[in-house]
Coordinates of C-alpha atoms and ligand atoms in Angstrom, one line a residue:
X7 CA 33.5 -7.8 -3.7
X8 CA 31.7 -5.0 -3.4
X9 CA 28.6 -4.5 -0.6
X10 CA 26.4 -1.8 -0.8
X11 CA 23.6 -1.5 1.7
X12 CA 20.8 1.1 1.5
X13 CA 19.0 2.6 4.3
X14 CA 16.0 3.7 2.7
X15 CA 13.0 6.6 4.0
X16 CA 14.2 7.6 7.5
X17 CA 15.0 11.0 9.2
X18 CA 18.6 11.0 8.6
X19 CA 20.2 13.0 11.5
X20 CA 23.5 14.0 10.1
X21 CA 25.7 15.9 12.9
X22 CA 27.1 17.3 10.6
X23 CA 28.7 21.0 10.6
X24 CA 25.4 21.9 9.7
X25 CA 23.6 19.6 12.0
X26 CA 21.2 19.2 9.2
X27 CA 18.2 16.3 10.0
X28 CA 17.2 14.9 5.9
X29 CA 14.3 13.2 4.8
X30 CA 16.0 10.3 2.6
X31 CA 18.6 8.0 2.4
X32 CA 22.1 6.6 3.5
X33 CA 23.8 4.8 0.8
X34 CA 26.6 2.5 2.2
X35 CA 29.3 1.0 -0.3
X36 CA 32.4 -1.1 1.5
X37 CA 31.9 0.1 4.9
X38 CA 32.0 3.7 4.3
X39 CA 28.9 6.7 3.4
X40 CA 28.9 7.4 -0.1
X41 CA 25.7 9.3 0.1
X42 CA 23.2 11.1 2.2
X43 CA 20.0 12.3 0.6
X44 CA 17.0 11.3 -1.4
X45 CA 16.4 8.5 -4.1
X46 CA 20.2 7.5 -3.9
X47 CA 19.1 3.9 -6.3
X48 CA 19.5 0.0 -4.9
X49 CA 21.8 -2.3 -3.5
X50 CA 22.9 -5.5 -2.8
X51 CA 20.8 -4.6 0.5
X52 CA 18.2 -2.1 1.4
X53 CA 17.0 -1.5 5.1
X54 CA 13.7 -0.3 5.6
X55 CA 13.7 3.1 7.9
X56 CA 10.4 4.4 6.9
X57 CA 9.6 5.7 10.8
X58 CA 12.7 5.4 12.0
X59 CA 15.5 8.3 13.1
X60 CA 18.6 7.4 11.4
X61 CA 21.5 9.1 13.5
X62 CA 25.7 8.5 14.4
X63 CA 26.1 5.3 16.5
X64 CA 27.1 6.4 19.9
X65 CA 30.9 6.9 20.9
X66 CA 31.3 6.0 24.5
X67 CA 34.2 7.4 26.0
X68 CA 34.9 5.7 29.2
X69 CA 33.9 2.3 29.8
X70 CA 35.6 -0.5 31.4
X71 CA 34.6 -4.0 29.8
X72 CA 36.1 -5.5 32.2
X73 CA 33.5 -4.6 35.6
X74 CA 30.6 -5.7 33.4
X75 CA 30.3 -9.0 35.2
X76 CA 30.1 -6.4 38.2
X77 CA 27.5 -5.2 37.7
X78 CA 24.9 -5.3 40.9
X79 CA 27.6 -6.3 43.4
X80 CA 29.2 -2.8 44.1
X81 CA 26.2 -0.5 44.8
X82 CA 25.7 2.3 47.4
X83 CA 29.3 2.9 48.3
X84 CA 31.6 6.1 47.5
X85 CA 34.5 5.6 45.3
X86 CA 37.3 4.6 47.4
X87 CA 35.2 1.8 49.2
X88 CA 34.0 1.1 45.9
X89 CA 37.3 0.1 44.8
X90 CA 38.8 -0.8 47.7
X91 CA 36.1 -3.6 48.9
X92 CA 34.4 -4.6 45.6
X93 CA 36.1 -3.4 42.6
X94 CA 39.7 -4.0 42.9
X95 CA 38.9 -7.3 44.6
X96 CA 36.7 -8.2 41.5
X97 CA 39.8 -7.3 39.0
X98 CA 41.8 -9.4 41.3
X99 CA 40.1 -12.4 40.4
X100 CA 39.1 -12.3 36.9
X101 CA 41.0 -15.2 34.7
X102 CA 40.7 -15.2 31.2
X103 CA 37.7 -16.3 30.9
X104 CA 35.9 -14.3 33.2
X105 CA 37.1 -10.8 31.2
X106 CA 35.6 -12.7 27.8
X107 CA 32.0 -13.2 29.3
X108 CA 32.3 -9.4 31.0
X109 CA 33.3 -7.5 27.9
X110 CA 31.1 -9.7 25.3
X111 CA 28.4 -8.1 27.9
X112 CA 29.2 -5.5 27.8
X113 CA 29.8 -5.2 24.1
X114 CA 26.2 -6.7 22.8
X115 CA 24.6 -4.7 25.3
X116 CA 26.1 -1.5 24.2
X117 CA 25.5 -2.5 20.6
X118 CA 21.8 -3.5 21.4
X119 CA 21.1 0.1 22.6
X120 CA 22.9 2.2 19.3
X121 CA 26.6 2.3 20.6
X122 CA 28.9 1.3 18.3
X123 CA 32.4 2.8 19.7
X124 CA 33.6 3.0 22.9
X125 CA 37.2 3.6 25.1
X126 CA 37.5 1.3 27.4
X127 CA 40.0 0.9 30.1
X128 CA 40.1 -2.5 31.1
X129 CA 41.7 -4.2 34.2
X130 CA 45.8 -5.1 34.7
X131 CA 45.8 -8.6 33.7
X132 CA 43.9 -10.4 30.4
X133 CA 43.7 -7.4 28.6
X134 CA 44.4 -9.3 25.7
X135 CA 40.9 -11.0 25.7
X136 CA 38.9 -7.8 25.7
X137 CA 40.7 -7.3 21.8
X138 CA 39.7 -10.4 21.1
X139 CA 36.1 -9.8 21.5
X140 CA 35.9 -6.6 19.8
X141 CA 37.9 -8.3 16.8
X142 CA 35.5 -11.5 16.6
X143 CA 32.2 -9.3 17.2
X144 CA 32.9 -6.0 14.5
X145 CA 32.2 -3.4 17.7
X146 CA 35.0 -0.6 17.7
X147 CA 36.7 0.5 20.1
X148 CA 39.9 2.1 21.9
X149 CA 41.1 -0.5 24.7
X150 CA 43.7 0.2 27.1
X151 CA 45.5 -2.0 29.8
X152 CA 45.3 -0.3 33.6
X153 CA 48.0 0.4 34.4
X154 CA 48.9 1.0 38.8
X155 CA 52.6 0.6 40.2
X156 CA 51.2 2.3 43.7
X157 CA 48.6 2.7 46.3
X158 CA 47.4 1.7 49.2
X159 CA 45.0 -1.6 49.4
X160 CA 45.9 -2.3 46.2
X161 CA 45.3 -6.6 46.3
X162 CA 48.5 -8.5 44.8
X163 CA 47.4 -9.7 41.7
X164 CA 46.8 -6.2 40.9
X165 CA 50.1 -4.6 41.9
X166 CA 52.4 -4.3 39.2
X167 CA 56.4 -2.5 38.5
X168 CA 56.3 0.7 36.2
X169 CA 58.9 -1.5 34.1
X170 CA 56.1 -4.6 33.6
X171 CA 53.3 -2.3 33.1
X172 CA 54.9 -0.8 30.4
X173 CA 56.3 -3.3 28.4
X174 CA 53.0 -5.3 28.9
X175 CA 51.3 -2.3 27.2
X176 CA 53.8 -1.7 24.7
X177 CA 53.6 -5.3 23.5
X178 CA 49.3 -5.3 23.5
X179 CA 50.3 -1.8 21.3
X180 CA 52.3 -3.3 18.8
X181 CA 50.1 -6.4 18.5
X182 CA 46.4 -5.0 18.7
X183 CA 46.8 -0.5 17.5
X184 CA 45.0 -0.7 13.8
X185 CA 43.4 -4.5 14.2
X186 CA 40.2 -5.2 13.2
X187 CA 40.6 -3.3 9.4
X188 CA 41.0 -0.5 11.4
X189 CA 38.3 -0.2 14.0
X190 CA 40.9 -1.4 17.5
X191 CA 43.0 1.0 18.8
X192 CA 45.1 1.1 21.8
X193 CA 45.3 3.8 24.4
X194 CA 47.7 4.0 27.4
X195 CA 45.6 3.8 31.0
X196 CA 47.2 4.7 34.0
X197 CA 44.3 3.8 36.2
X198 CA 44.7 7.4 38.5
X199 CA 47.0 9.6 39.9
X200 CA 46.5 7.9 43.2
X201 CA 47.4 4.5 41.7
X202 CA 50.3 5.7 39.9
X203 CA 54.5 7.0 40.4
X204 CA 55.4 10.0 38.8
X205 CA 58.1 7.8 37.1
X206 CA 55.1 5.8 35.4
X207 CA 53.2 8.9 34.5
X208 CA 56.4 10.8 33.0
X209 CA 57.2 7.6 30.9
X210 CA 53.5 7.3 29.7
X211 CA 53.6 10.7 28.5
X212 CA 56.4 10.4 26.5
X213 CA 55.6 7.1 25.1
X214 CA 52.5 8.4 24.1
X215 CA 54.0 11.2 22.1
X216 CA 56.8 8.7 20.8
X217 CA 54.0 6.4 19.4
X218 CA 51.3 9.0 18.5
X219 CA 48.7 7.2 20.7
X220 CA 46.3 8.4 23.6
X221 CA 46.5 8.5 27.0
X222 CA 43.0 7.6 28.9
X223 CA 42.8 8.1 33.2
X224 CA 40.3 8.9 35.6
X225 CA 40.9 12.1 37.1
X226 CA 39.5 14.7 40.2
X227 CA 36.2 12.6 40.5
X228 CA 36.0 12.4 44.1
X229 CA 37.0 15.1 47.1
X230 CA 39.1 12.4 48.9
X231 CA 41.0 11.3 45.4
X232 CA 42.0 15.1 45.2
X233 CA 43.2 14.7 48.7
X234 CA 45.2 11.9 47.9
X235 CA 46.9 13.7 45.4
X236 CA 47.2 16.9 47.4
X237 CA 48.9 15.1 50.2
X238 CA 51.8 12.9 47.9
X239 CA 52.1 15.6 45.7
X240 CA 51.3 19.1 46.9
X241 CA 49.4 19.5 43.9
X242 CA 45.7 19.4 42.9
X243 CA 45.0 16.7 40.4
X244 CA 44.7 18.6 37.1
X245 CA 47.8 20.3 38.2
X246 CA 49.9 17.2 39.0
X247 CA 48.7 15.5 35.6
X248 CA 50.3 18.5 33.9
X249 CA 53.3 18.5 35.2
X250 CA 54.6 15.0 34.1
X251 CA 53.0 15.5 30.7
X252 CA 49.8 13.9 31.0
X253 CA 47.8 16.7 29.3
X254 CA 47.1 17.9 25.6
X255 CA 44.6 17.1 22.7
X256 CA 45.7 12.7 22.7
X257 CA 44.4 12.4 26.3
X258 CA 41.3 12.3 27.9
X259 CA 40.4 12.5 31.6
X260 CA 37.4 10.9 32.7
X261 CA 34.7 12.5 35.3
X262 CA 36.8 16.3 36.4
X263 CA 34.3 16.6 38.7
X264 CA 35.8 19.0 41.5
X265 CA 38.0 21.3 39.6
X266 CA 39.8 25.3 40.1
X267 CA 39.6 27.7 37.9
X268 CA 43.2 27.5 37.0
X269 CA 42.6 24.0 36.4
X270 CA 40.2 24.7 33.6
X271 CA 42.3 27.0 32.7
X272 CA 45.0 24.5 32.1
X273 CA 42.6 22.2 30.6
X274 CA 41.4 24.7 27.8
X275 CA 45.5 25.4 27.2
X276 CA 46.7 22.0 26.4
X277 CA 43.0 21.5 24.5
X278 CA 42.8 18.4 27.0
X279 CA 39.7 16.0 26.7
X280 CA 36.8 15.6 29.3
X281 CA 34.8 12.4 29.3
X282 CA 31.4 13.0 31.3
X283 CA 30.3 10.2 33.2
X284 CA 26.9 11.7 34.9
X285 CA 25.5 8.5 36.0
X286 CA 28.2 7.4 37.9
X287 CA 29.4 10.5 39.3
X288 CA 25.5 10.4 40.8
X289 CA 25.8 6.5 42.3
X290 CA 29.2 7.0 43.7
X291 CA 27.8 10.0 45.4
X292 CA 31.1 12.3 43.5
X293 CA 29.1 15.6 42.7
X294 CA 28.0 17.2 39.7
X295 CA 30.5 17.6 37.1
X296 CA 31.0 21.2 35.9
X297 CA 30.0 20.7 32.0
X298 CA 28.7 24.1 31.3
X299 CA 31.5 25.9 32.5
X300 CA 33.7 23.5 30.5
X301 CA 32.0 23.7 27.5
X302 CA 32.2 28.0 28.0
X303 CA 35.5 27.6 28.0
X304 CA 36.0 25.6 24.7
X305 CA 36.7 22.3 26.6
X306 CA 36.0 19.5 24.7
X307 CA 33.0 16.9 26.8
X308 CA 32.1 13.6 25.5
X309 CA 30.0 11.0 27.4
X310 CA 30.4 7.4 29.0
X311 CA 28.5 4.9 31.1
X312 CA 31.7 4.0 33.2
X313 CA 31.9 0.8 34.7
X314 CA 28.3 -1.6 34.9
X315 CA 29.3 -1.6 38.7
X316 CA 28.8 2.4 39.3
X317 CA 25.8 2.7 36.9
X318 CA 24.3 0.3 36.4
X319 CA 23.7 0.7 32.8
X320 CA 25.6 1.1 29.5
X321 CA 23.5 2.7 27.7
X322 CA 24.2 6.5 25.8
X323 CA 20.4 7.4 26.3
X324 CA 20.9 7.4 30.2
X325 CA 23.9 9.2 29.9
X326 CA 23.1 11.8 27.5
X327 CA 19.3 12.7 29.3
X328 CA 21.0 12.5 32.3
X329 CA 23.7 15.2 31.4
X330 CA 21.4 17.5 30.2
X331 CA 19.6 17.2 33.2
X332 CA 21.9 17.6 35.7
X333 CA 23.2 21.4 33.9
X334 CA 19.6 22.3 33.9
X335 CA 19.3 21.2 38.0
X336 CA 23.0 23.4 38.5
X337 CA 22.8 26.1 35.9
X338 CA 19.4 27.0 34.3
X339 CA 17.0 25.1 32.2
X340 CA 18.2 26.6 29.1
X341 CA 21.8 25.1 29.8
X342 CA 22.7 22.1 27.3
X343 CA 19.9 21.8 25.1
X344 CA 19.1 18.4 23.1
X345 CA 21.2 19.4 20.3
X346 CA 24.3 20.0 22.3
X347 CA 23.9 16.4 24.4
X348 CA 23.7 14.7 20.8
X349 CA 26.8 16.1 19.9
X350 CA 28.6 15.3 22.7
X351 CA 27.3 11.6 22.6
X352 CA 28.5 11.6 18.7
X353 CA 31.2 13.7 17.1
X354 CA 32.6 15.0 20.2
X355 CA 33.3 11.3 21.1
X356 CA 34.8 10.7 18.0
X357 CA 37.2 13.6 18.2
X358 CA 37.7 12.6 21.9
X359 CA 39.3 9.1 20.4
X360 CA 40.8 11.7 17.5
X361 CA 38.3 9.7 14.9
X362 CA 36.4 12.4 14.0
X363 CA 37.7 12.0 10.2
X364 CA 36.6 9.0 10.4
X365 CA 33.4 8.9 12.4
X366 CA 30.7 11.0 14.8
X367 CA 28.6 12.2 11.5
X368 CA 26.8 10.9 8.7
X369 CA 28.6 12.4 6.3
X370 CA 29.9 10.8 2.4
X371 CA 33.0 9.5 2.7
X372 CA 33.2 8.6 6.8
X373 CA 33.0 4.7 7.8
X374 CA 29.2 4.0 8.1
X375 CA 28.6 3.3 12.0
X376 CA 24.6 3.8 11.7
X377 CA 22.1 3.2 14.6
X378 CA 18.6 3.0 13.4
X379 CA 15.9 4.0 16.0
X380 CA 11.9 3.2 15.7
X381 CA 10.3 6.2 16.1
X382 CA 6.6 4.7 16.5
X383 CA 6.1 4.2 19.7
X384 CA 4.1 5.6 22.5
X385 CA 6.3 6.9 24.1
X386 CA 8.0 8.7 20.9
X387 CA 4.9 10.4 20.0
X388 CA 4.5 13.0 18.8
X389 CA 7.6 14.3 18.0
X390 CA 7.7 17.9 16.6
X391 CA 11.8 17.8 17.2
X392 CA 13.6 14.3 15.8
X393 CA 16.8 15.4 17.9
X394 CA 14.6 16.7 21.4
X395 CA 13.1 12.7 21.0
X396 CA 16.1 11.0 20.7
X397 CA 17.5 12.9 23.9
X398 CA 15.2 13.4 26.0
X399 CA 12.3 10.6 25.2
X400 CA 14.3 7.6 23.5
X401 CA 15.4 4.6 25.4
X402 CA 18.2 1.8 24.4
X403 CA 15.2 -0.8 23.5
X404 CA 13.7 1.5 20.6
X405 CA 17.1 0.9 18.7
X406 CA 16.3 -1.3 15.5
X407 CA 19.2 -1.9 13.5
X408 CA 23.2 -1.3 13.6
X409 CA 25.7 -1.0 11.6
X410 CA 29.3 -0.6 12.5
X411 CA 31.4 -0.1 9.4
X412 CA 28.7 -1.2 6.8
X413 CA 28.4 -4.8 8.5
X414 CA 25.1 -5.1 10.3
X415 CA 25.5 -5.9 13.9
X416 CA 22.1 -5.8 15.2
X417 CA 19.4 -6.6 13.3
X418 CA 15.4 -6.0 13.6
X419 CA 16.7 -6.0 17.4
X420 CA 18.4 -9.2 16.9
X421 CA 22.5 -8.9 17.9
X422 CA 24.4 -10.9 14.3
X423 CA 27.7 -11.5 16.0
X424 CA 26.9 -12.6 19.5
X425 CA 24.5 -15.0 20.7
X426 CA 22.3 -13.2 23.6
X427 CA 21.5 -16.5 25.5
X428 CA 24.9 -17.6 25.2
X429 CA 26.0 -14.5 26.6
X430 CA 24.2 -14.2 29.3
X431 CA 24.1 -17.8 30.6
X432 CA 28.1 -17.5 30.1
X433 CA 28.2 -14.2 32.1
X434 CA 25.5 -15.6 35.3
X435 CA 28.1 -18.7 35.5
X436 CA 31.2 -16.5 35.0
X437 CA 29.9 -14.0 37.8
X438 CA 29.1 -17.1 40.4
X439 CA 33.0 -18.3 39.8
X440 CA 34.4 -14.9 40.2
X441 CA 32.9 -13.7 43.1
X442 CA 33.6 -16.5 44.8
X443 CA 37.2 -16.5 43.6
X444 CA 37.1 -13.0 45.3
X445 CA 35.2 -13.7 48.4
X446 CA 32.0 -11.7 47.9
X447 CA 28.5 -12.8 47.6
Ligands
ZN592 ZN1 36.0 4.6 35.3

């Protein structure tokens, strides 16, 4: 049957090539845009955004649903502690359901502030119930399984063979890449260098080529990481990653905080993803991640939270004011302007995850991922600029409505597919169990 929905009398923000901002309509039929503009008719259902901005959901690209649960027990400690005492640890002791109360967090409180996409690297074990929850609540998303076949303080449950790790991925592939009508994909995620063989690295390359998916890993966030790798390798990070393969246009590198010239070099070459993380690379004390000089070089910068533990928020409002922010504080206040910090947390997200055919924009024809923000509020007003508002003035609570391919997810502020009490009574009891399984308070 047919479904039509119309969003009817708000500043439409397109992100389009044009970045054109409308005063009109969206006009949703089956999931996808069939029109931008003004008086587009009815439908089965119209959506009042008379005072609202009307823009791209958010595309998120790093998360890990997984650490949502740890969020509050990891703070004020650099990364390798980070991972070493609390992280890894936490990982180590999440059962099944623990990772379904941390990502259905994580999930309605990304929707509930406008994102409707995000890649997610998730934890070694149970990756299969992070699917599930995007499946049963319509959010999309690009999941991966961690992958980590080395290191040092690495706890057992957590410790894997390069031969396990793979197949494990290949078969979560197979069953999950395309789910969900289209909205799940899956994405190889070698955790990081550190955590990783060369063998595993060279085989994820080539799989990923083979099978035409993406890789996702964190790389050259910390001075001691690059160390790490310097040391086993002889190599700096961005350097190493390239030699086995683990470059080009299908994978993105979260954080490349610290990086050489020739390794931005090598980045622009292989046309190699960034994923800007700017609130975490502030909490874990990492630096300031070099996005102007990336984006001068053509390098293509998207946005993500990160983990709840290193943030502590998931929200794309944080992320993108922060960005901006943190260019103007290193380069010059003229450096990343509103427009530019949109884009990133839109259609440069989307062709991050390679989706950009299919979302990032408001455009006819692309699936209708829509977040709806009220505009009349104090601190909103006034707003001579729809786009400087949104960036630099908006917060995750002014989102109204959401749709993620046509189907309403958060209504009038009210989340459809998840029950807010439910989830956070389930994540409170499901954080008590855990860190006790894990022996931290
Ligand atoms: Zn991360």
């Amino acid at each position: 049957m047919t479904q039509t929905v119309l969003i009817k009398g708000g500043i439409v923000v397109t992100m389009d090539a044009g970045e054109r901002v409308v005063d009109g309509d969206v006009l949703v039929r089956d999931g996808r845009i069939e029109g931008v503009g003004v008086e587009l008719g009815s439908a089965d259902e119209t959506i009042d955004a008379r005072g609202c901005a009307v823009l791209p959901g958010f595309v998120q690209t790093h998360i890990h649903l997984c650490q949502t649960l740890f969020r509050g027990s990891a703070d004020d400690l650099e990364l390798i502690d980070w991972l070493k005492q609390r992280v890894w640890p936490m990982e180590a002791a999440h059962d099944a359901r623990s990772i379904r109360a941390s990502a259905r967090l994580g999930v309605a409180e990304m929707m509930r502030g406008g994102t409707t996409c995000a890649l997610t690297m998730e934890t070694v074990r149970h990756t299969e119930e992070v699917f599930r929850v995007v499946e049963e609540t319509g959010f999309r998303a690009t999941v991966g399984k961690c992958m980590m076949d080395m290191g040092e303080g690495v706890p057992f449950e957590l410790s894997e063979k390069a031969e396990d790790s793979i197949e494990q991925s290949l078969a979560l592939l197979e069953k999950w890449h395309g789910r969900g009508e289209g909205r799940i994909h899956y994405c190889f995620a070698p955790r990081f260098a550190v955590s990783c063989t060369r063998e595993l690295l060279v085989r994820v390359a080539r799989l990923a080529r083979e099978r035409g998916v993406m890789i996702h890993t964190h790389a050259s966030e910390n001075r001691s990481e690059i160390e790490l790798v310097m040391r086993e390798t002889g190599m700096r990070n961005i350097e190493y990653l390239d030699s086995v393969g683990v470059c080009g246009p299908h994978v993105l590198l979260a954080h490349c905080v610290h990086l050489s010239e020739g390794e931005m070099l090598l980045l622009a070459d292989a046309g190699t993803h960034v994923a800007h993380c700017p609130s975490s690379n502030l909490k874990l004390g990492s630096g300031i991640a070099p996005v102007a000089e990336l984006l001068e070089r053509g390098i293509s910068v998207s946005l993500g939270a990160d983990g709840a533990p290193c943030n502590n928020r998931l929200d794309m409002f944080t992320e993108m004011r922060t960005a901006a922010l943190l260019q103007k504080v290193s380069r010059g206040a003229q450096v990343l302007p509103a427009r530019r910090a949109l884009r990133m947390a839109t259609l440069d997200g989307a062709r991050a995850l390679g989706l950009e055919s299919e979302i990032g924009s408001l455009e006819t024809g692309k699936r209708a991922d829509i977040t709806i923000l009220d505009l009349e509020r104090l601190h909103l007003s006034p707003r001579p600029d729809v786009v400087s508002t949104i960036v630099y003035a908006a917060e995750a609570q002014d989102v109204r409505t959401v749709l993620i391919d046509g189907r309403v997810v958060l209504r009038d502020g009210e989340l459809t597919t998840l029950n807010l009490r439910e989830v956070i009574e389930e994540a409170r009891e499901q954080h008590g169990l855990l860190t006790a399984r894990a022996g931290i308070n």
